[in-house]
Tab-separated table of C-alpha atoms in Angstrom:
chain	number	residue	atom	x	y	z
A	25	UNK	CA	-17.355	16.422	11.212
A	26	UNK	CA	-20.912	16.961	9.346
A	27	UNK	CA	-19.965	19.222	7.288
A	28	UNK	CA	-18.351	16.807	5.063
A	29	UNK	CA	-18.585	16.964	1.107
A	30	UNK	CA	-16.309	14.977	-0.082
A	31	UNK	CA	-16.489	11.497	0.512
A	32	UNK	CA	-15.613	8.458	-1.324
A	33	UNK	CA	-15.252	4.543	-0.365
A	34	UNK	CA	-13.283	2.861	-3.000
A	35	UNK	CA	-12.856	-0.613	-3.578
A	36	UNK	CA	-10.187	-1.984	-6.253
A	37	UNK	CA	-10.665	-5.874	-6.388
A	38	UNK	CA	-8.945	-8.206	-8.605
A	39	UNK	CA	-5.644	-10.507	-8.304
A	40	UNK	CA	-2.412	-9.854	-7.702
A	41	UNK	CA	-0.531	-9.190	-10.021
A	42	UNK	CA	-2.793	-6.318	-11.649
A	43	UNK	CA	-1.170	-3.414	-9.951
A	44	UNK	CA	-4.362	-2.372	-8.233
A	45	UNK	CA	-2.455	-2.029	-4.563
A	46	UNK	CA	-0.147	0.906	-6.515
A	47	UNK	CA	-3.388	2.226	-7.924
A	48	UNK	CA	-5.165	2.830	-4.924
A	49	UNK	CA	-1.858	4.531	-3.472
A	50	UNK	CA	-1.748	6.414	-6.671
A	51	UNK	CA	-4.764	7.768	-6.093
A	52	UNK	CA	-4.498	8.036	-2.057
A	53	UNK	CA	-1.420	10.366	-2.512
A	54	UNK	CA	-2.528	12.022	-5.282
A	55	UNK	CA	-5.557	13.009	-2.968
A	56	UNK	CA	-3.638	14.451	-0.215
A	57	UNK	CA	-0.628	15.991	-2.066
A	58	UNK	CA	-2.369	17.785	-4.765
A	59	UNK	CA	-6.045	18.055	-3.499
A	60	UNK	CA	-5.661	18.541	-0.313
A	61	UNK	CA	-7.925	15.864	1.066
A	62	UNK	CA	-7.252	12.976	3.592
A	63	UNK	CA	-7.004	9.261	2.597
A	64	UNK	CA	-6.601	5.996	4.070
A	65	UNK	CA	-5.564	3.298	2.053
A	66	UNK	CA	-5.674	-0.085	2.976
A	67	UNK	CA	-4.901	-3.719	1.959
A	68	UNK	CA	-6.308	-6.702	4.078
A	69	UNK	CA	-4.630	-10.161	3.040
A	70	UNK	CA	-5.316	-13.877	3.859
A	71	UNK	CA	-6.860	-16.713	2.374
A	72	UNK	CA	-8.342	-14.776	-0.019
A	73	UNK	CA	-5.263	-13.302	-1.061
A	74	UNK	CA	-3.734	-16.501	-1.634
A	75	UNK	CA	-7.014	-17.970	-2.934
A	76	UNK	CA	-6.142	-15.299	-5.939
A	77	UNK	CA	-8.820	-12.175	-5.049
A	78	UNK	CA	-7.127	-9.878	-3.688
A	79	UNK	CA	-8.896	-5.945	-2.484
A	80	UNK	CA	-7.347	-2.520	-2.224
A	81	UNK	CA	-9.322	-0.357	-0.570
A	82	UNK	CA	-8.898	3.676	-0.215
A	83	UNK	CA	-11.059	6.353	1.676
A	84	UNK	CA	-10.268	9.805	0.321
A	85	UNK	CA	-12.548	12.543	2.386
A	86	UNK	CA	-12.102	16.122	3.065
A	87	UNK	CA	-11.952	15.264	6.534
A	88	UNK	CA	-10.569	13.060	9.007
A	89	UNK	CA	-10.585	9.674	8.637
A	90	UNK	CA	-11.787	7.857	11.473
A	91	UNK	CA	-12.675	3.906	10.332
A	92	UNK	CA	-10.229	2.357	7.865
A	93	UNK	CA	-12.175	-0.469	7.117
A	94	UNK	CA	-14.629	-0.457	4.041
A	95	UNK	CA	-17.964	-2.695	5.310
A	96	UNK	CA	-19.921	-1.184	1.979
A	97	UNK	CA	-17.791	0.453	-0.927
A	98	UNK	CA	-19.573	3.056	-2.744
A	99	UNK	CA	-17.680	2.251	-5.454
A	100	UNK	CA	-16.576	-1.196	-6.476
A	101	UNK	CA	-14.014	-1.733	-9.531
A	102	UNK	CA	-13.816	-5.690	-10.439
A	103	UNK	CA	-11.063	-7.040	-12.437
A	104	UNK	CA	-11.581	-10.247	-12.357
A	105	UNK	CA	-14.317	-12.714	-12.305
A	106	UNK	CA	-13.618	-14.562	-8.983
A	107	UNK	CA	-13.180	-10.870	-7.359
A	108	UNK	CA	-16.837	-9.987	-9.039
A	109	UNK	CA	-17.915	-13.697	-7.546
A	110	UNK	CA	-16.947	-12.087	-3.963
A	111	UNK	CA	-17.289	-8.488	-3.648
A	112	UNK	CA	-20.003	-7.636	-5.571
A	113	UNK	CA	-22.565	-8.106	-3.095
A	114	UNK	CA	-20.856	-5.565	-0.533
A	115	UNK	CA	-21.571	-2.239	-2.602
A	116	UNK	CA	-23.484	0.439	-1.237
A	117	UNK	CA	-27.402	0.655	-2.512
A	118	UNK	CA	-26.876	2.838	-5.169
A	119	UNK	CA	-23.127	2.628	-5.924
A	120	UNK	CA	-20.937	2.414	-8.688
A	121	UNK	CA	-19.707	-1.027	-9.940
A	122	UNK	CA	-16.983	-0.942	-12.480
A	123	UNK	CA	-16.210	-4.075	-14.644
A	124	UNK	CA	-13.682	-5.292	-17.197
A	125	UNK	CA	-15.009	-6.867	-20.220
A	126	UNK	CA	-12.356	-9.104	-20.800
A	127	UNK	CA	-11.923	-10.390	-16.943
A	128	UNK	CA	-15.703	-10.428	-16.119
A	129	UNK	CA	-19.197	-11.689	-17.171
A	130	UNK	CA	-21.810	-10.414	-14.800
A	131	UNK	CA	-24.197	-12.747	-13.537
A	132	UNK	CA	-26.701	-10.930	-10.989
A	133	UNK	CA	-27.834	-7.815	-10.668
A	134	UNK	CA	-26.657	-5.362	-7.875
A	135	UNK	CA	-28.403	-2.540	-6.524
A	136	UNK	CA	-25.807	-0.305	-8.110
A	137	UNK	CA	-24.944	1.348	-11.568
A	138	UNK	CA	-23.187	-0.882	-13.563
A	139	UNK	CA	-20.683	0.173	-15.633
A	140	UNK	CA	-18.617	-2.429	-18.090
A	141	UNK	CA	-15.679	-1.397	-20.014
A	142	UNK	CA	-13.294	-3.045	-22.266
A	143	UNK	CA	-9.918	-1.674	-20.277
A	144	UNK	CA	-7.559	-4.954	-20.508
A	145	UNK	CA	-8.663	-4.430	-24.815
A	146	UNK	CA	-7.656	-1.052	-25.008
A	147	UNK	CA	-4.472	-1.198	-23.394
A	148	UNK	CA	-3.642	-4.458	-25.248
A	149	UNK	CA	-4.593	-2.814	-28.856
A	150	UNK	CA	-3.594	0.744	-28.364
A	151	UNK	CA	-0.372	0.446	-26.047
A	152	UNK	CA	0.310	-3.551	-26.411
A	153	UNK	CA	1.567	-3.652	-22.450
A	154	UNK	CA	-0.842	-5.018	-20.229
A	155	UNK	CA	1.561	-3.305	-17.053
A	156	UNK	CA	-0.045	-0.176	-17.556
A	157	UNK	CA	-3.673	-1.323	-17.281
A	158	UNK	CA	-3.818	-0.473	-13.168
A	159	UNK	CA	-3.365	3.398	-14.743
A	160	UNK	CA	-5.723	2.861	-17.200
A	161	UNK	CA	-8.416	1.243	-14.443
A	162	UNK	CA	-7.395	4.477	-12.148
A	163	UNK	CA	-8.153	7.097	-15.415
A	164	UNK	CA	-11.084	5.385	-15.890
A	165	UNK	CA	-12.601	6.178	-12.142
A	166	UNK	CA	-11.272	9.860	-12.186
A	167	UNK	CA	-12.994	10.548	-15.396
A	168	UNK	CA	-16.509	8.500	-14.234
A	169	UNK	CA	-16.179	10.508	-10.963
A	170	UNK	CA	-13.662	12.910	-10.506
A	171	UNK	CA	-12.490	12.393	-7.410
A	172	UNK	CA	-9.308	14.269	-7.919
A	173	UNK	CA	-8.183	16.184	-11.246
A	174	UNK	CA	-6.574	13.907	-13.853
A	175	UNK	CA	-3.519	16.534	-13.783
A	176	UNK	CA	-2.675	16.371	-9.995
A	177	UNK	CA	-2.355	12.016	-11.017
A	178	UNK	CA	-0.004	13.387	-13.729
A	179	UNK	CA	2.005	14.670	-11.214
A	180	UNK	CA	2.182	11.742	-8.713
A	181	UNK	CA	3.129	9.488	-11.855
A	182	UNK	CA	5.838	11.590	-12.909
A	183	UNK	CA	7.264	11.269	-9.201
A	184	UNK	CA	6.762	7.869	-9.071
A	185	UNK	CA	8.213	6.169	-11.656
A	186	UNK	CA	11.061	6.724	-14.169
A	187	UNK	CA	11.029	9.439	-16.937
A	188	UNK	CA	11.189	6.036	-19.165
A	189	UNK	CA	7.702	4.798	-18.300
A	190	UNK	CA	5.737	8.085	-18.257
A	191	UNK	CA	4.955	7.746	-21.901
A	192	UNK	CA	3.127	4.326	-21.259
A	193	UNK	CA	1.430	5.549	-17.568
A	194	UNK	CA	0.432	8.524	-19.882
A	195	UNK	CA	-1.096	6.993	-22.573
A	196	UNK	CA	-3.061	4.617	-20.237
A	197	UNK	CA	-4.477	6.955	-18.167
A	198	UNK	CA	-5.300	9.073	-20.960
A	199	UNK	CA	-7.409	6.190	-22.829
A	200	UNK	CA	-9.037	4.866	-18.976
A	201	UNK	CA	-9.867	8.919	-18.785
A	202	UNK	CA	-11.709	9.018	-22.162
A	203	UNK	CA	-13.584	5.530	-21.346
A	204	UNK	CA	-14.904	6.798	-17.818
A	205	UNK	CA	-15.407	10.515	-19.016
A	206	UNK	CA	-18.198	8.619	-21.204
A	207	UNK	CA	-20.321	7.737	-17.756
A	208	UNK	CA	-19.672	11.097	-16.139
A	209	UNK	CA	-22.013	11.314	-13.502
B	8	UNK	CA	-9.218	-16.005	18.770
B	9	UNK	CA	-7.770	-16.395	21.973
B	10	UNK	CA	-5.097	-19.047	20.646
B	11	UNK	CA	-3.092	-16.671	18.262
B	12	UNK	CA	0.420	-17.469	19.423
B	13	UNK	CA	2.182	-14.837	16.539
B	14	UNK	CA	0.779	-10.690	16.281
B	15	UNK	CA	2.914	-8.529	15.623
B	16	UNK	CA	1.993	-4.638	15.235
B	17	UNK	CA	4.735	-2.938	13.016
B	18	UNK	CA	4.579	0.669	12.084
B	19	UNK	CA	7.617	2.183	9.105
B	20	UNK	CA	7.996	5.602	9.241
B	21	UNK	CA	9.811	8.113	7.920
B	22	UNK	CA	9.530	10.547	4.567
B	23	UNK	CA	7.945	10.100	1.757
B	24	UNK	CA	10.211	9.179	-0.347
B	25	UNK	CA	11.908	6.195	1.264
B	26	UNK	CA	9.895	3.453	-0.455
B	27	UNK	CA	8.594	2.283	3.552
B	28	UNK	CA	5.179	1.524	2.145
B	29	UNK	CA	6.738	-0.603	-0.254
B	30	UNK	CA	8.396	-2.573	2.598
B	31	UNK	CA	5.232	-2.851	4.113
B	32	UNK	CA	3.784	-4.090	1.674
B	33	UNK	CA	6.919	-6.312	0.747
B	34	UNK	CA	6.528	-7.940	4.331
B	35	UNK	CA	2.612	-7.932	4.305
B	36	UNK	CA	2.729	-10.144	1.051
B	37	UNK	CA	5.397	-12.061	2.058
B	38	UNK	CA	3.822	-13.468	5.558
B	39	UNK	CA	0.524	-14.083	4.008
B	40	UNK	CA	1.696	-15.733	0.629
B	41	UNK	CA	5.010	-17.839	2.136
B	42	UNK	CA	4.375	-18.255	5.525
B	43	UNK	CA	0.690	-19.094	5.763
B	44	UNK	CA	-0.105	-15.837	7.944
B	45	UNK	CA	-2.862	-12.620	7.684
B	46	UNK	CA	-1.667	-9.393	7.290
B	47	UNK	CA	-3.604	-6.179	7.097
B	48	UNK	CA	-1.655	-3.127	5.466
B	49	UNK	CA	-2.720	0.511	5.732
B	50	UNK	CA	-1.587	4.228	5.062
B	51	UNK	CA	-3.111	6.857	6.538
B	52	UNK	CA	-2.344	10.449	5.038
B	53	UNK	CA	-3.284	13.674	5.474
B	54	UNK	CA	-1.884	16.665	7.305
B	55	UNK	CA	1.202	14.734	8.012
B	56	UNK	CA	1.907	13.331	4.684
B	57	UNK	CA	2.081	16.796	3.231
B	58	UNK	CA	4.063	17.911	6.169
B	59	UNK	CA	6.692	14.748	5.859
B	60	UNK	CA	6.488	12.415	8.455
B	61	UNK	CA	4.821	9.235	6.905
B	62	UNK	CA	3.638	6.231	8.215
B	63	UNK	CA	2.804	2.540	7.041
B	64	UNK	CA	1.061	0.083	9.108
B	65	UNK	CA	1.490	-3.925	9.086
B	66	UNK	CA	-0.735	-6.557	11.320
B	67	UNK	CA	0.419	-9.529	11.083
B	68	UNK	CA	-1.063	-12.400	12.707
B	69	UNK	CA	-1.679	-15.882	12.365
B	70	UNK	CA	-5.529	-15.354	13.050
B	71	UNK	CA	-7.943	-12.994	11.678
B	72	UNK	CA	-7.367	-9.353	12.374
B	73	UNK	CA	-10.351	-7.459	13.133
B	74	UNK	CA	-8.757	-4.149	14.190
B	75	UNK	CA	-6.554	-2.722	11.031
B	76	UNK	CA	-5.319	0.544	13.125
B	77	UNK	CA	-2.261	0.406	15.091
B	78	UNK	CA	-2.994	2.893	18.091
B	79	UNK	CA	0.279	0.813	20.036
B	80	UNK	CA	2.925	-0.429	17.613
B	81	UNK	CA	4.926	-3.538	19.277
B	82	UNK	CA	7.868	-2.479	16.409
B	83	UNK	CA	8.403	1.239	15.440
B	84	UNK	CA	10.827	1.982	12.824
B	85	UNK	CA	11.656	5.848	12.557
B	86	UNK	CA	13.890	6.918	9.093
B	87	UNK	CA	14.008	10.888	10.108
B	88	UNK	CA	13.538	13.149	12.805
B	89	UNK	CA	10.301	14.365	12.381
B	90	UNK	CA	8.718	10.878	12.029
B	91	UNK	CA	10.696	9.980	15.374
B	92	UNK	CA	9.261	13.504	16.661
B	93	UNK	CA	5.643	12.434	16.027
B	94	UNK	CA	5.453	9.147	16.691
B	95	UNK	CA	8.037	7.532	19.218
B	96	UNK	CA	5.720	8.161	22.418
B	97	UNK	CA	2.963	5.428	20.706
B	98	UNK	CA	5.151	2.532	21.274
B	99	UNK	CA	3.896	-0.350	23.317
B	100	UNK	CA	5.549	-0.416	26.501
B	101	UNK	CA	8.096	-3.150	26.345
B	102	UNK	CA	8.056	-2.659	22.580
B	103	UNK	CA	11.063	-2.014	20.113
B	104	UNK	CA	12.072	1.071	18.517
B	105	UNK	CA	14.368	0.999	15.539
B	106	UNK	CA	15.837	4.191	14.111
B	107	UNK	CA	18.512	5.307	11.690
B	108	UNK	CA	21.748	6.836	12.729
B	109	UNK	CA	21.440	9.071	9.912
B	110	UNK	CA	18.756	10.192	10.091
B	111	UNK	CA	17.319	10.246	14.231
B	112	UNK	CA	18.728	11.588	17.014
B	113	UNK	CA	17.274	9.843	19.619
B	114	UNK	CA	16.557	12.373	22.310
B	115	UNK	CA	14.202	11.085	24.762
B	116	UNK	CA	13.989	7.777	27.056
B	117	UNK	CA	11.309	5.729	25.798
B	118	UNK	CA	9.902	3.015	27.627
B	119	UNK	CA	10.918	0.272	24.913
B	120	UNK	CA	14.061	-1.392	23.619
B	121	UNK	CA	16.020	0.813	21.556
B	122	UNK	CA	18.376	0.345	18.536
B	123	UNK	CA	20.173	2.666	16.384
B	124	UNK	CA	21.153	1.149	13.461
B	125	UNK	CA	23.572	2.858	10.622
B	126	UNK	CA	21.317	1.330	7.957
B	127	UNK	CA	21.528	4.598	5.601
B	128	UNK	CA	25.425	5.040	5.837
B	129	UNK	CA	25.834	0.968	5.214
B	130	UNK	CA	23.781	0.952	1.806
B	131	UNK	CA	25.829	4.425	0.830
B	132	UNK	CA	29.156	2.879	1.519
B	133	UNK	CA	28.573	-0.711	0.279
B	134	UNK	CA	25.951	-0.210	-2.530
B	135	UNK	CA	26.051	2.956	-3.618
B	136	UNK	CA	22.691	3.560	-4.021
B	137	UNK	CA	20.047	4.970	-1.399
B	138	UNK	CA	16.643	3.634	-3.362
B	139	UNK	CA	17.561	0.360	-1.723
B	140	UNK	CA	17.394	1.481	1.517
B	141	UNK	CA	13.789	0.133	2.124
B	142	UNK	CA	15.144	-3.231	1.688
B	143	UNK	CA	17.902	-2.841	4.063
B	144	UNK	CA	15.035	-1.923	6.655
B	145	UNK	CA	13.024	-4.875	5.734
B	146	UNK	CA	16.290	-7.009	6.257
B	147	UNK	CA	16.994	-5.534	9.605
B	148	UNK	CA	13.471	-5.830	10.779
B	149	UNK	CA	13.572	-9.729	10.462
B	150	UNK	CA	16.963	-10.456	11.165
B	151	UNK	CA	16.029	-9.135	14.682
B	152	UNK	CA	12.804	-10.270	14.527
B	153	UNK	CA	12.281	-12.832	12.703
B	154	UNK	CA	8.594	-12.637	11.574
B	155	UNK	CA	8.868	-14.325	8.314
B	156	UNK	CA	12.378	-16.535	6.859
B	157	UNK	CA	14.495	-14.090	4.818
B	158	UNK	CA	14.055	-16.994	2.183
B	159	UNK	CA	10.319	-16.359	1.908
B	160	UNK	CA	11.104	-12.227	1.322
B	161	UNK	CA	13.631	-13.530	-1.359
B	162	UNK	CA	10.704	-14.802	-3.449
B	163	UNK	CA	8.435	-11.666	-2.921
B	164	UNK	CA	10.991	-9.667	-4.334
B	165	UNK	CA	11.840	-11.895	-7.204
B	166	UNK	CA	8.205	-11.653	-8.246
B	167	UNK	CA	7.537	-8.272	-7.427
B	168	UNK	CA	10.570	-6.591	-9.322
B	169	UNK	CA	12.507	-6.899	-12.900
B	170	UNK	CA	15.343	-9.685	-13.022
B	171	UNK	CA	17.896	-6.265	-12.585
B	172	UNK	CA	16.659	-4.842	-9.474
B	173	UNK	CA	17.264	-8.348	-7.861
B	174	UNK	CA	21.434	-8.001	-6.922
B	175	UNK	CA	20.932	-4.898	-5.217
B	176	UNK	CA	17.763	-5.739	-3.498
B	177	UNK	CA	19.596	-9.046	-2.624
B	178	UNK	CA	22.543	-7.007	-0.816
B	179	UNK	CA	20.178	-4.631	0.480
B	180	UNK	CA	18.520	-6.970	2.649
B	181	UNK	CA	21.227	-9.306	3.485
B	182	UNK	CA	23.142	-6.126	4.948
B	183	UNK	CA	20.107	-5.039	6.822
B	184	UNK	CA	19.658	-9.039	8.156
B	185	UNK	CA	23.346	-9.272	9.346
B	186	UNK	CA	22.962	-5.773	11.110
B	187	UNK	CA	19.620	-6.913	12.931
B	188	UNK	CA	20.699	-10.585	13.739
B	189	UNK	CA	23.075	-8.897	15.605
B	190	UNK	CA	19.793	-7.701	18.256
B	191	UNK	CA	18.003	-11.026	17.543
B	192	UNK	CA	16.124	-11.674	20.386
C-alpha cells in the first residue's frame, strides 16, 4: 500500500453535453487495459448537474483503489466558466488546473499551475466538429502528464467507436497531444 | 437524511463489451435530469476488468448520497457467468437478482428474489442486433422496478444518441419493459 508510484486524482468539469463522462472512461479503461493500472471512475449528479456543471472524476493508481470520492483533485480540467466558478477552489496545493480559452476567463488565483489552452479553437479551425473536443481535452492531459501512453488511448478509441469516426478521434487527440506536450512537466 | 423515502443500490454487470456502463449512466442521467432525483455513478476496474467480469454502480436517491460504493446492491443484474460467479453472494438480503438466460446459469440459492430473463435471445430474435441489448436491460430493470417512468428514459436517449439509433433503442427497451412488468412488484 506505500509503495505506491503512480497516483493521479482527476477531475473533468464542465456541462453536459461535452463528452467529458466518455473521456474520463476513455482514459479509466485505457489505464487498466493497456497499462496495467487500477481506476475508479466516477460521476456524482444532482442539482448541480441539472444546474448545468456537471464533474467526471477518475482515480487511476498502480494500486488498489480504496476511496472513490475525489475531496481535492490533483488535477482539475475546466470547460466551462460556471464549472471554473465551482471547482476551482477544490484542487490540491500545487495541482494542475487546465482551462479552455474559449469557455473560461479566470478570475482568482489558485494555489496550482495554471495552464490555459485554446482546445474548443483548435478543434473548430483544424477539424470543424466540436464532438471530438472531449478527445482533444483527454490528448491534451496525456501529453501535459502522461498518465498513460497516447498509443494504448489509440487503442481504446479504435474499440470504441466505429472505423468511421477514428479519423476525427485521431486528429483530435493528436492536436490536444501537441497542445499539452508544450507544458510537459 | 433520515426522511429519504426512494434509494435504490443497483449494480450492472457483465463483460466488457455489453454497453452496461452506458445503461448506468443512461439511468443515472435520467433520474437526476427527469425525475428530480441524485444519482452517483461509478466503475471500478482493475484486475477484474482485464479478467472480464465488469461492474457499474448506480445510487439513486432522492437525498444526498454520501457513500458512492455499493458494498450491498438492493438490484444485481448479472449478463455472463463469470460476473454472476463474482458477484451474486453481495446481494442485499431480500434484494433482487436479475440474470440472462443466455448467458447465467444460475447455480446457487441466493438469499434474494431471483429472475431469469431471456433478454439476449429476445433482442436476437426480434431486432436482430445484440448492441441494443443494454437497452433491453435498462427496460427490464424499470418495468420491474420502476425507478424512473420509461417516458423520462425516452428523452435521455433521444438526447444522448443520433436521430437513427432511436427505433432500435425504442424496441430495445420497450421489449425489456414488457418482459420486467411482467415481475413488477
Amino acid at each position: 500500500m506505500s509503495d505506491q508510484k503512480t497516483r493521479f486524482r482527476i477531475v473533468f468539469s464542465g456541462s453536459g453535453g461535452q463528452g467529458l463522462v466518455s473521456a474520463a472512461i476513455i482514459l479509466a479503461e485505457t489505464a487498466v487495459m493497456y497499462e496495467n493500472l487500477e481506476a475508479v471512475q466516477s460521476q456524482s449528479y444532482g442539482a448541480a448537474a441539472r444546474g448545468g456543471a456537471t464533474r467526471s472524476d477518475v482515480i487511476i493508481s498502480d494500486g488498489p483503489i480504496n476511496l472513490p470520492k475525489i475531496d481535492q483533485p490533483g488535477i482539475l480540467i475546466c470547460m466551462t466558466q460556471e464549472a471554473y466558478t465551482k471547482f476551482s477552489n477544490l484542487i490540491r496545493p500545487g495541482g494542475l488546473l487546465i482551462t479552455d480559452t474559449k469557455y473560461v476567463q479566470t478570475t482568482r488565483k489558485v494555489d496550482a499551475r495554471q495552464i490555459e489552452l485554446p482546445l474548443y479553437q483548435t478543434v473548430i479551425e483544424e477539424i470543424g466538429n466540436p464532438v471530438v473536443l472531449n478527445i482533444c481535452v483527454l490528448g491534451a492531459l496525456i501529453g501535459m502528464k502522461g498518465i498513460v501512453k497516447k498509443s494504448s488511448v489509440e487503442k481504446i478509441l479504435a474499440e470504441k467507436f466505429p472505423p468511421s469516426f477514428m479519423a476525427g478521434n485521431q486528429m483530435a487527440l493528436d492536436i490536444g497531444f501537441e497542445m499539452g506536450f508544450e507544458y510537459a512537466e
